[in-house]
mmCIF file of C-alpha atoms in Angstrom:
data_model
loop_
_atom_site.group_PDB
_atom_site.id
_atom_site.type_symbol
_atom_site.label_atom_id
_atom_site.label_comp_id
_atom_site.label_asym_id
_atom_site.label_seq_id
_atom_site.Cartn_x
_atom_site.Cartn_y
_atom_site.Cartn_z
ATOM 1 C CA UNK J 212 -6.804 -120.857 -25.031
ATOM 2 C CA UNK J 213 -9.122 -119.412 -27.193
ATOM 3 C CA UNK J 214 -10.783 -117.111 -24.659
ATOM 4 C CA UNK J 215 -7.331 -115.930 -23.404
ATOM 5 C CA UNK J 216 -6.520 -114.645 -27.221
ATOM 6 C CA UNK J 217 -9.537 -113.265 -27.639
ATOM 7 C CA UNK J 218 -9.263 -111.469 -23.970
ATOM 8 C CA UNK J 219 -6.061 -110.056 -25.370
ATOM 9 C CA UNK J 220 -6.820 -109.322 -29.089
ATOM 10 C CA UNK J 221 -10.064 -107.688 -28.113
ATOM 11 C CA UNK J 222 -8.360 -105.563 -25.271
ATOM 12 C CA UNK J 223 -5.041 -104.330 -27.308
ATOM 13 C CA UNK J 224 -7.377 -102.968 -29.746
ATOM 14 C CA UNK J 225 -9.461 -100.771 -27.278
ATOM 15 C CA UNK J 226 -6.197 -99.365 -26.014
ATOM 16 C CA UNK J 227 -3.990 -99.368 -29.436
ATOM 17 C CA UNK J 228 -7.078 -97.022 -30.928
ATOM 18 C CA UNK J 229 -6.494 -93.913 -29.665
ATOM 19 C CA UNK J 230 -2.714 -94.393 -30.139
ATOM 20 C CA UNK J 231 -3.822 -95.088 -34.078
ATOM 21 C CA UNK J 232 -5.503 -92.001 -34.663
ATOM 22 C CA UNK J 233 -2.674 -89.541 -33.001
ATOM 23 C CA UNK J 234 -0.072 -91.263 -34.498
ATOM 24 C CA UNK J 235 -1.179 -90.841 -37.854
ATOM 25 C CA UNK J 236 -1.556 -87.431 -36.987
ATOM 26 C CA UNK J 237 1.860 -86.898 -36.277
ATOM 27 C CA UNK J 238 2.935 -88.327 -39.633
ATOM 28 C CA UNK J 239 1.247 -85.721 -41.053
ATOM 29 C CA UNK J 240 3.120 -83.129 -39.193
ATOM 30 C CA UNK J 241 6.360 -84.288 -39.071
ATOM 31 C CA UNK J 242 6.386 -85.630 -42.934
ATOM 32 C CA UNK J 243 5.597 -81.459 -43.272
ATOM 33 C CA UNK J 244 8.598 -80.748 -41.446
ATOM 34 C CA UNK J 245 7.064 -79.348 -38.138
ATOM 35 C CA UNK J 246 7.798 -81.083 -34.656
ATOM 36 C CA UNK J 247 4.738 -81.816 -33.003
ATOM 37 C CA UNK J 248 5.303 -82.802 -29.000
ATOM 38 C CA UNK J 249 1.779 -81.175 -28.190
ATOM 39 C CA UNK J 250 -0.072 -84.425 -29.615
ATOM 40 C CA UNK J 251 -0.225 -84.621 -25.516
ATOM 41 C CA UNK J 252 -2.220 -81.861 -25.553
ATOM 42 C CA UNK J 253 -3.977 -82.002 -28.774
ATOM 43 C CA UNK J 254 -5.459 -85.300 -27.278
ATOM 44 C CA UNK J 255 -6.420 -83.597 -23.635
ATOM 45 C CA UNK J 256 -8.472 -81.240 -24.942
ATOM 46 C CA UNK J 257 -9.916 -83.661 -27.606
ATOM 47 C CA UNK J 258 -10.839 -85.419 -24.726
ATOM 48 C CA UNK J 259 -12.395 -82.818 -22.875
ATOM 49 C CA UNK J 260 -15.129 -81.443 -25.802
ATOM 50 C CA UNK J 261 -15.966 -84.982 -26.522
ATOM 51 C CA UNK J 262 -16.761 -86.018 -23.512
ATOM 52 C CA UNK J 263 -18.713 -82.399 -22.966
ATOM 53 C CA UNK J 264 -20.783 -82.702 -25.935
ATOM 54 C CA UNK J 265 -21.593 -86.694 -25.141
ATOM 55 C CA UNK J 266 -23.004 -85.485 -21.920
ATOM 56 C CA UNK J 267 -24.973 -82.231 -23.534
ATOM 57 C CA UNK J 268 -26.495 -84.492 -26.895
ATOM 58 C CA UNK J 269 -26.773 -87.817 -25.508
ATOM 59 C CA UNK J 270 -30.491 -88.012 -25.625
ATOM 60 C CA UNK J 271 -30.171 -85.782 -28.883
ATOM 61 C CA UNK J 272 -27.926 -88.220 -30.766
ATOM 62 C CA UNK J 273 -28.715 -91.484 -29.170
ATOM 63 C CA UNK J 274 -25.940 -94.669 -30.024
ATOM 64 C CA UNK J 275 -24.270 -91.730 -32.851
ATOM 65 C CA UNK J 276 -23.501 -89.870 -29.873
ATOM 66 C CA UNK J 277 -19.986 -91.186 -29.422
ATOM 67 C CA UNK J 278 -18.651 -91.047 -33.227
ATOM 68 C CA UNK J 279 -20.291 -87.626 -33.296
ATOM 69 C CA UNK J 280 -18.779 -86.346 -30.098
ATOM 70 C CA UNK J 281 -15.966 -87.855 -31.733
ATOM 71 C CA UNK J 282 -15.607 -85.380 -34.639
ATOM 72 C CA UNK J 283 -16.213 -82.445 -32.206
ATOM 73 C CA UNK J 284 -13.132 -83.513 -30.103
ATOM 74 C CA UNK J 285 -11.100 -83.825 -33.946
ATOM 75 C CA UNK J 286 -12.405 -80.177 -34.641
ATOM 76 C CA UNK J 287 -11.445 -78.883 -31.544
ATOM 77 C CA UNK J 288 -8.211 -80.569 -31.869
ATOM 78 C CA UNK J 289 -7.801 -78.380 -35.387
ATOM 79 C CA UNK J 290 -8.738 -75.492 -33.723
ATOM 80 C CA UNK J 291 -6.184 -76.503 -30.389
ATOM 81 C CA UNK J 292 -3.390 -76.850 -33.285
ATOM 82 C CA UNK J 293 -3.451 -73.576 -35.217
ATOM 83 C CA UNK J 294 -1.986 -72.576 -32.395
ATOM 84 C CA UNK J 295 1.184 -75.022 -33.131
ATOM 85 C CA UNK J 296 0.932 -74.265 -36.460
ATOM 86 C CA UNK J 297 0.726 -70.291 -36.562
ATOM 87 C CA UNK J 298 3.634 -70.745 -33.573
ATOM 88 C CA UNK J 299 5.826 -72.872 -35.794
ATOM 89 C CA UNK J 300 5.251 -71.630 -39.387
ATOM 90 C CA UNK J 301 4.365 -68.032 -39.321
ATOM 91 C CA UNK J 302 6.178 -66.863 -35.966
ATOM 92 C CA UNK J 303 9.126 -68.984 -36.122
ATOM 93 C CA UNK J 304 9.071 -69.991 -32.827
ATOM 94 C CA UNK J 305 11.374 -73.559 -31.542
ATOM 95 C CA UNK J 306 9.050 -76.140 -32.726
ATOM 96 C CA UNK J 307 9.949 -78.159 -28.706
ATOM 97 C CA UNK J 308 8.874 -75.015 -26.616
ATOM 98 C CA UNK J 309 5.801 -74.557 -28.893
ATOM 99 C CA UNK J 310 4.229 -78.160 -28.111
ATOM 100 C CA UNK J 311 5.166 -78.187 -24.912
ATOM 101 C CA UNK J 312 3.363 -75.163 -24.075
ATOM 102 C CA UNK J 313 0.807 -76.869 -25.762
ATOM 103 C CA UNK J 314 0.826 -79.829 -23.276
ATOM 104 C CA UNK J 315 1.534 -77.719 -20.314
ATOM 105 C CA UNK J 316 -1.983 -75.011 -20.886
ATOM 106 C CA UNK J 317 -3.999 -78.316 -22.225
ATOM 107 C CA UNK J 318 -4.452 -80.585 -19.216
ATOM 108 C CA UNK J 319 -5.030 -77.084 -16.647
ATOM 109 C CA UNK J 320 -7.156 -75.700 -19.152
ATOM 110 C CA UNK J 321 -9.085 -78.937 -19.338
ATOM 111 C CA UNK J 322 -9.732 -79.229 -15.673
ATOM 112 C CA UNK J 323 -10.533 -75.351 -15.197
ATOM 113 C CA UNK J 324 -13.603 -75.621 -17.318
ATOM 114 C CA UNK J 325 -14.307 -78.826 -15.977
ATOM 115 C CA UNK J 326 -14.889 -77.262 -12.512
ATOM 116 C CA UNK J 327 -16.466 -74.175 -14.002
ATOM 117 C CA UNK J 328 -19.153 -76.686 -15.710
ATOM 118 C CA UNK J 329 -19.712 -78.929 -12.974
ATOM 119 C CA UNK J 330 -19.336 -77.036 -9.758
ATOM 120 C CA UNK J 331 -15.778 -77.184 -8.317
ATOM 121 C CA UNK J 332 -15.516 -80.987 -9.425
ATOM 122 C CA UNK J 333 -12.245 -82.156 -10.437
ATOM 123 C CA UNK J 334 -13.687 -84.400 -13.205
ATOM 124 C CA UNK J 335 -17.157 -84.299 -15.398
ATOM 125 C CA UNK J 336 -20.204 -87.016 -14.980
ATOM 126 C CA UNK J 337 -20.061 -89.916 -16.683
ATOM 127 C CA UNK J 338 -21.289 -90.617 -20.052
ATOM 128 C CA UNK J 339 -23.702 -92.908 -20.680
ATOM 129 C CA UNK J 340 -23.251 -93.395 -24.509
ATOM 130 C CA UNK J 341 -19.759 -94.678 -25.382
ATOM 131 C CA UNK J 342 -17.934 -97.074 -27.482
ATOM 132 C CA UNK J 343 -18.732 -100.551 -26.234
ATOM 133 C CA UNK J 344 -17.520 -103.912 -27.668
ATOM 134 C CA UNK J 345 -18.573 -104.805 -31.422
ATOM 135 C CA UNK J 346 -18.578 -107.386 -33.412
ATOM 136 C CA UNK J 347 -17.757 -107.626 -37.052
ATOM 137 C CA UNK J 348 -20.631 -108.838 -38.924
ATOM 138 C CA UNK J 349 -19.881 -112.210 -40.712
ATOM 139 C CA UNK J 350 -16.282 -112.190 -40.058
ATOM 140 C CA UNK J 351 -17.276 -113.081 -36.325
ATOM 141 C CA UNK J 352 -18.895 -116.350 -37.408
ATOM 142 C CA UNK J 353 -16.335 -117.807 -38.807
ATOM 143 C CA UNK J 354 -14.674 -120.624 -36.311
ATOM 144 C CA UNK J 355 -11.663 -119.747 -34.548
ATOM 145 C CA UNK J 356 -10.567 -116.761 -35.892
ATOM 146 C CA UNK J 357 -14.084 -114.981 -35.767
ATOM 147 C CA UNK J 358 -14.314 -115.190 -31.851
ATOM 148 C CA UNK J 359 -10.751 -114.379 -31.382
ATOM 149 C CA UNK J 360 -9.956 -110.970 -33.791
ATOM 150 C CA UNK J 361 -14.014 -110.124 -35.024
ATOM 151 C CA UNK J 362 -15.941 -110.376 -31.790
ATOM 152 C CA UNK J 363 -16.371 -108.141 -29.228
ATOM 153 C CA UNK J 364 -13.729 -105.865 -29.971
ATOM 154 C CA UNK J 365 -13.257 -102.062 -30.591
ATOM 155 C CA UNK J 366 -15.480 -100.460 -33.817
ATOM 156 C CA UNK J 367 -12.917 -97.450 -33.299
ATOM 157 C CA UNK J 368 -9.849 -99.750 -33.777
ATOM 158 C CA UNK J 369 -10.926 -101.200 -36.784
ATOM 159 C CA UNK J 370 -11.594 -97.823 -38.532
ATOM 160 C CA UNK J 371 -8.464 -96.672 -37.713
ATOM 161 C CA UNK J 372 -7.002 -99.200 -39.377
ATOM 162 C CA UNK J 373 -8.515 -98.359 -42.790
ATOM 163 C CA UNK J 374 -7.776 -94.612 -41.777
ATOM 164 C CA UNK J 375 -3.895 -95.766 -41.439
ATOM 165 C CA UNK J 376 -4.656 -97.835 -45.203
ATOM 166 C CA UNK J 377 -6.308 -94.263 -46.780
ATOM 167 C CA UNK J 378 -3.549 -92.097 -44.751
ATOM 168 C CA UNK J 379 -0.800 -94.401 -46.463
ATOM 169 C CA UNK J 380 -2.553 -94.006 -49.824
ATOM 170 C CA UNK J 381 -2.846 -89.898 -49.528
ATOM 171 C CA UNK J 382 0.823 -89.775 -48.294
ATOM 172 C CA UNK J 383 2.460 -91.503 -50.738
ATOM 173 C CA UNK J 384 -0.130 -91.710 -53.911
ATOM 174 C CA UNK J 385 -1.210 -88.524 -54.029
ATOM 175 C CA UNK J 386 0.015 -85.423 -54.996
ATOM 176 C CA UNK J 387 -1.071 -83.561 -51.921
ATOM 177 C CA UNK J 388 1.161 -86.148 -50.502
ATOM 178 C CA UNK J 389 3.897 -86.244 -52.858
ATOM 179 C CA UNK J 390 3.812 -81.697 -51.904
ATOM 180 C CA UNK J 391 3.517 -82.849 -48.361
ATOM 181 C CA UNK J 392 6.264 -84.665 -48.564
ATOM 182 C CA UNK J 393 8.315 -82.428 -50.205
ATOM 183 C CA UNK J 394 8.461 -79.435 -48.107
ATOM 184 C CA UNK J 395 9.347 -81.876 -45.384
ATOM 185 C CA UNK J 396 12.443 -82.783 -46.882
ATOM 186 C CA UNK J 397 13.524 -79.572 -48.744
ATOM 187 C CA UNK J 398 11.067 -77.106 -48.437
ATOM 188 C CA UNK J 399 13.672 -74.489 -50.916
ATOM 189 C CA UNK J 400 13.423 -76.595 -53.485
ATOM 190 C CA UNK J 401 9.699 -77.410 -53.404
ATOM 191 C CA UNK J 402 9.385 -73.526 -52.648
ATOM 192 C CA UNK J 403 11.077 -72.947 -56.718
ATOM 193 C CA UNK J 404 8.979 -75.269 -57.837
ATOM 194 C CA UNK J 405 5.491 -73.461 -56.807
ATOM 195 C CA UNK J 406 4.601 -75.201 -54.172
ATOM 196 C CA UNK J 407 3.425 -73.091 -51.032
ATOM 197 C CA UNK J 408 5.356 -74.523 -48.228
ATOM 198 C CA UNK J 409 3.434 -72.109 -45.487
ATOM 199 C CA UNK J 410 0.239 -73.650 -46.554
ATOM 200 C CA UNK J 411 1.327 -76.833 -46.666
ATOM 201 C CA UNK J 412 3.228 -76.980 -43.543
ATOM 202 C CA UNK J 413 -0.195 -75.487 -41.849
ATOM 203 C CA UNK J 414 -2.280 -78.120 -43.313
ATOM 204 C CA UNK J 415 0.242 -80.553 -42.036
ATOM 205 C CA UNK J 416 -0.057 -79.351 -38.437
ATOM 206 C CA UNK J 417 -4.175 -78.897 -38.706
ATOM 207 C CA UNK J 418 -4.383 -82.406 -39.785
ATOM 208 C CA UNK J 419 -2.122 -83.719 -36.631
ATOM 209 C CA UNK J 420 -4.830 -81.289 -34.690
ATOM 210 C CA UNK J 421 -7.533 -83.275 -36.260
ATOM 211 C CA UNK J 422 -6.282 -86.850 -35.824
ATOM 212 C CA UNK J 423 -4.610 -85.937 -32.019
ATOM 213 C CA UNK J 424 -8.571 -84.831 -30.948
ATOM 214 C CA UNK J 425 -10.012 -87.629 -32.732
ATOM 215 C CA UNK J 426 -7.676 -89.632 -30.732
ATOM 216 C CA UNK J 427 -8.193 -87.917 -27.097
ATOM 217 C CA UNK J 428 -12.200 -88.381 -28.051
ATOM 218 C CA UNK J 429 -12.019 -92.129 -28.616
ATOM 219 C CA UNK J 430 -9.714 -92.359 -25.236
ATOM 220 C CA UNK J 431 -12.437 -90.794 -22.995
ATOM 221 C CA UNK J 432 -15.267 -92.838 -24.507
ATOM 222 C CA UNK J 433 -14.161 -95.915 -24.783
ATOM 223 C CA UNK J 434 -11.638 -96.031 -21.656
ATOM 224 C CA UNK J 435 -12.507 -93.621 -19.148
ATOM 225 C CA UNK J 436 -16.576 -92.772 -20.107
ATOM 226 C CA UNK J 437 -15.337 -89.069 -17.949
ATOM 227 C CA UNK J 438 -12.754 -86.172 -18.106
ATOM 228 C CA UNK J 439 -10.003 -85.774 -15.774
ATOM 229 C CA UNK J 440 -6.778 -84.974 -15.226
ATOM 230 C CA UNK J 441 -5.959 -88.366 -15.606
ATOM 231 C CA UNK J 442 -7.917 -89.187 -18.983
ATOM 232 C CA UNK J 443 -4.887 -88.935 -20.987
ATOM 233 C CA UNK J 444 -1.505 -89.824 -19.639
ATOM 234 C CA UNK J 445 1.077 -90.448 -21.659
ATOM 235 C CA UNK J 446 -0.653 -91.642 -24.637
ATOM 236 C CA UNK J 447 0.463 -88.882 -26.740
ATOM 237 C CA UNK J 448 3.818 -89.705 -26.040
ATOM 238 C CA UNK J 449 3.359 -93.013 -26.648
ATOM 239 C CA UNK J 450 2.092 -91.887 -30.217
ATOM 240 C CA UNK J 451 5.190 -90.336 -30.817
ATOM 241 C CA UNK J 452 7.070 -92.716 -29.966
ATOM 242 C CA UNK J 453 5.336 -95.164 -32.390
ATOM 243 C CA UNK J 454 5.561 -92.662 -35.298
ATOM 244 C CA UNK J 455 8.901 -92.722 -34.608
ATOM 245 C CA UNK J 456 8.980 -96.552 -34.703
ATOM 246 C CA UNK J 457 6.893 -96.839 -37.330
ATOM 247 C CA UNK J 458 8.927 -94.964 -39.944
ATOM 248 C CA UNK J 459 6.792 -91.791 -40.380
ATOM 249 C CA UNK J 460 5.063 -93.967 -42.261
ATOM 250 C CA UNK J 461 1.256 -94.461 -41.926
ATOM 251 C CA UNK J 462 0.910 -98.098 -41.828
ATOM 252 C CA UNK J 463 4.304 -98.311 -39.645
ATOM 253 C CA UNK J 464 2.829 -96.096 -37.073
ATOM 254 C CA UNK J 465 -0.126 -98.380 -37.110
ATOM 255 C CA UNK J 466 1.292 -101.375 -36.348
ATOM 256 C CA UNK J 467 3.821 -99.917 -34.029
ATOM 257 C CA UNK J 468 0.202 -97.746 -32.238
ATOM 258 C CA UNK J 469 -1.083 -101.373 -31.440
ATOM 259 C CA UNK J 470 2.221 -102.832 -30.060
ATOM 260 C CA UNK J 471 2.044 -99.923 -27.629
ATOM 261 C CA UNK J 472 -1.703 -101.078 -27.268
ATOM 262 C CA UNK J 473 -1.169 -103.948 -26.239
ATOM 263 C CA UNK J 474 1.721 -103.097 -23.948
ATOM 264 C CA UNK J 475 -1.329 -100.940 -22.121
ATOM 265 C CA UNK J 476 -3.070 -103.534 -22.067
ATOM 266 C CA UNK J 477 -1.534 -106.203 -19.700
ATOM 267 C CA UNK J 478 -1.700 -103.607 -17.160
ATOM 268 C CA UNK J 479 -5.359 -104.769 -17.431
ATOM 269 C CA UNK J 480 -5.556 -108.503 -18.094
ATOM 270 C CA UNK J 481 -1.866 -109.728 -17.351
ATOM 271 C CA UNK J 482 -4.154 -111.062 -14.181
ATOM 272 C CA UNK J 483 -5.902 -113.054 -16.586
ATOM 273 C CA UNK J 484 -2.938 -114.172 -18.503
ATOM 274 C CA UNK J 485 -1.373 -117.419 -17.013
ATOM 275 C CA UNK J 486 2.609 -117.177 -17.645
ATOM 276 C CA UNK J 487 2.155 -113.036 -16.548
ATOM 277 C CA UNK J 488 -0.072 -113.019 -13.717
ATOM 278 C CA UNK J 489 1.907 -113.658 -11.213
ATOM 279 C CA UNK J 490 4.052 -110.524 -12.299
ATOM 280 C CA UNK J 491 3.135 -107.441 -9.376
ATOM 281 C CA UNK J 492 0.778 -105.318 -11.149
ATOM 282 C CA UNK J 493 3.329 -102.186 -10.646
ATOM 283 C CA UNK J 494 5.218 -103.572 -13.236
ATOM 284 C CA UNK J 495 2.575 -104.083 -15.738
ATOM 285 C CA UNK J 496 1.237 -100.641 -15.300
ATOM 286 C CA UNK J 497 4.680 -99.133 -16.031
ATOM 287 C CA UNK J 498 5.376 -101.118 -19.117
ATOM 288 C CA UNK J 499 3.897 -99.039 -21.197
ATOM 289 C CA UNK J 500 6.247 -96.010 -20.400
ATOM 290 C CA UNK J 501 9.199 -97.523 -20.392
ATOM 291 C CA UNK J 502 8.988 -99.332 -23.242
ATOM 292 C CA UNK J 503 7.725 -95.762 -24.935
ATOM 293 C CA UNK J 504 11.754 -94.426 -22.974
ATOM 294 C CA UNK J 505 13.614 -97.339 -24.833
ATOM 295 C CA UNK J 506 11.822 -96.985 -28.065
ATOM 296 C CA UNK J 507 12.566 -93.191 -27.911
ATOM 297 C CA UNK J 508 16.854 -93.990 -26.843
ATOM 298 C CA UNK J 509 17.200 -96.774 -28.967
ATOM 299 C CA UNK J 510 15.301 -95.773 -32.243
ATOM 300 C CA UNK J 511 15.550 -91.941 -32.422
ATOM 301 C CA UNK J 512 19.321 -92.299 -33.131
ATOM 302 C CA UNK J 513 18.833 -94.603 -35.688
ATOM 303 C CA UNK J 514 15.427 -93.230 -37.510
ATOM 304 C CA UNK J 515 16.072 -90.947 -40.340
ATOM 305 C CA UNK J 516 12.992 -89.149 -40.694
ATOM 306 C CA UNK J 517 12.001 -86.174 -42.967
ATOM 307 C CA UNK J 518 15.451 -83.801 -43.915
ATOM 308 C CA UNK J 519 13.869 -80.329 -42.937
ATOM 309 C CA UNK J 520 12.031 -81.838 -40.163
ATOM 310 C CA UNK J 521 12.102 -79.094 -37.419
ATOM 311 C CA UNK J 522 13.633 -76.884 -39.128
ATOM 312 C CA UNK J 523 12.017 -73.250 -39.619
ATOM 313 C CA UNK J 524 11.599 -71.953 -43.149
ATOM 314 C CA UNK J 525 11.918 -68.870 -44.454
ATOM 315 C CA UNK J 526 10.681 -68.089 -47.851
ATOM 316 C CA UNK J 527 13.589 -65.740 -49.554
ATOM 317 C CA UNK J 528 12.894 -63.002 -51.747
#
């Protein structure tokens, strides 16, 4: 019994991480008031430098390579965004067709370069640095509870989840939050009272750009250890759709990131599970997505997020 939570535990985290990171990113966005359905996309191309610059600095980097590669993908992802953000904020353009452009150049851009790079493949090498299983030092020993949540489980995961605790803290405890915030909910009034709601709204997009690619990164090298067209798959969706049903709030979208986690993650031990395994494995593989479909019908209705969220502002004279 133990071995079966700690089978389940251990994988929910590997596949709730990358969910973590790019959901928290779009609570930055949308507490800012911009839409941001290119999280999709944000995470593709994440994916794609991360696992380029694992293969180019392996031997450079050695066991940093992943967490390094990592922060490549998140800058990449900032640099992916500003096209959101100059899209939404400057030009005014429909916050919807903006991100889905976003996710529609991403995933064809990806796999052009990659068979540019590695001559007319469809996907890249594999890596041979990624993020393996980890243990939490002394919180593994203890009996029980170390073996089934502290050992061999995802480094990545765990991070997150004091990201989520420091994204909570900045959001709501902060005055860059408390600005944040504002323009998301009336960006007029914040506008009278000094506060720059262009910049702000950009910084809110930028960050979603940062935590999406951090999020594609940790996908590829944990998950798939290569690029292709089927690295990411609807786990930017999925990240909406716990954003959504985690409140806009950081520590919501957490713990909502991980349900979806571990909804992924029977696809990959429900054989191992006794009162699932006799389930066809179709089913399991599709849970994740429809679950994402119900959470969207039945929670979007009901969610009140930020007032001016998707809205376009317009600073009067």
């Amino acid at each position: 019994m133990v071995n079966m939570l700690a089978l389940i535990v251990s994988s929910t985290l590997v596949y709730s991480a990358p969910l973590i990171y790019t959901a928290l990113g779009g609570v930055f966005s949308e507490r800012s008031g911009i839409v941001n359905v290119g999280l999709e996309g944000i995470m593709v191309m994440g994916a794609f430098s991360a696992i380029i610059f694992n293969l180019q600095f392996a031997q450079t980097f050695g066991s940093w390579t992943p967490w390094i590669a990592t922060l490549f993908g998140g800058l990449i992802g900032v640099l992916f965004s500003s096209i959101h953000a100059v899209a939404t904020v400057s030009l005014r353009a429909d916050h919807i067709i903006s991100g889905t452009v976003l996710n529609l150049v991403a995933p064809s851009l990806g796999v052009f370069l990659t068979r540019v790079m590695f001559d007319g493949a469809g996907q890249t090498e594999f890596i041979k640095q990624k993020f393996g299983y980890w243990s939490v030092p002394l919180l593994s020993k203890i009996p029980v509870v170390g073996k089934i949540f502290f050992s061999q489980t995802s480094q990545p995961a765990f991070v997150g989840i004091v990201v989520a605790i420091i994204c909570w803290f900045i959001v709501f405890k902060t005055s860059f939050g408390l600005r944040l915030r504002s323009v998301g909910e009336h960006p007029q009034a914040a506008d009278t009272l000094g506060i720059n709601v262009y910049k702000m709204r950009y910084l809110g997009v930028l960050l979603s750009g940062l935590m999406g690619g951090l999020g594609g990164a940790i996908m590829a090298q944990s998950i798939n250890s290569q690029f292709a067209i089927t690295t990411i798959t609807g786990q930017g969706f999925m990240s909406m759709a716990a954003m959504i049903f985690g409140k806009w709030n950081p520590i919501g979208a957490m713990l909502a990131a991980i349900f979806f986690g571990f909804a992924q993650s029977l696809a990959v031990v429900g054989s191992q599970i006794p009162f699932i395994k006799n389930i066809p494995s179709v089913y399991l593989q599709i849970a994740p997505y429809v679950i994402t479909i119900f959470v969207l019908v039945g929670f979007v209705g009901n969610s009140k997020g930020p007032a001016a969220n998707g809205t376009t502002y317009i600073k009067s004279k």
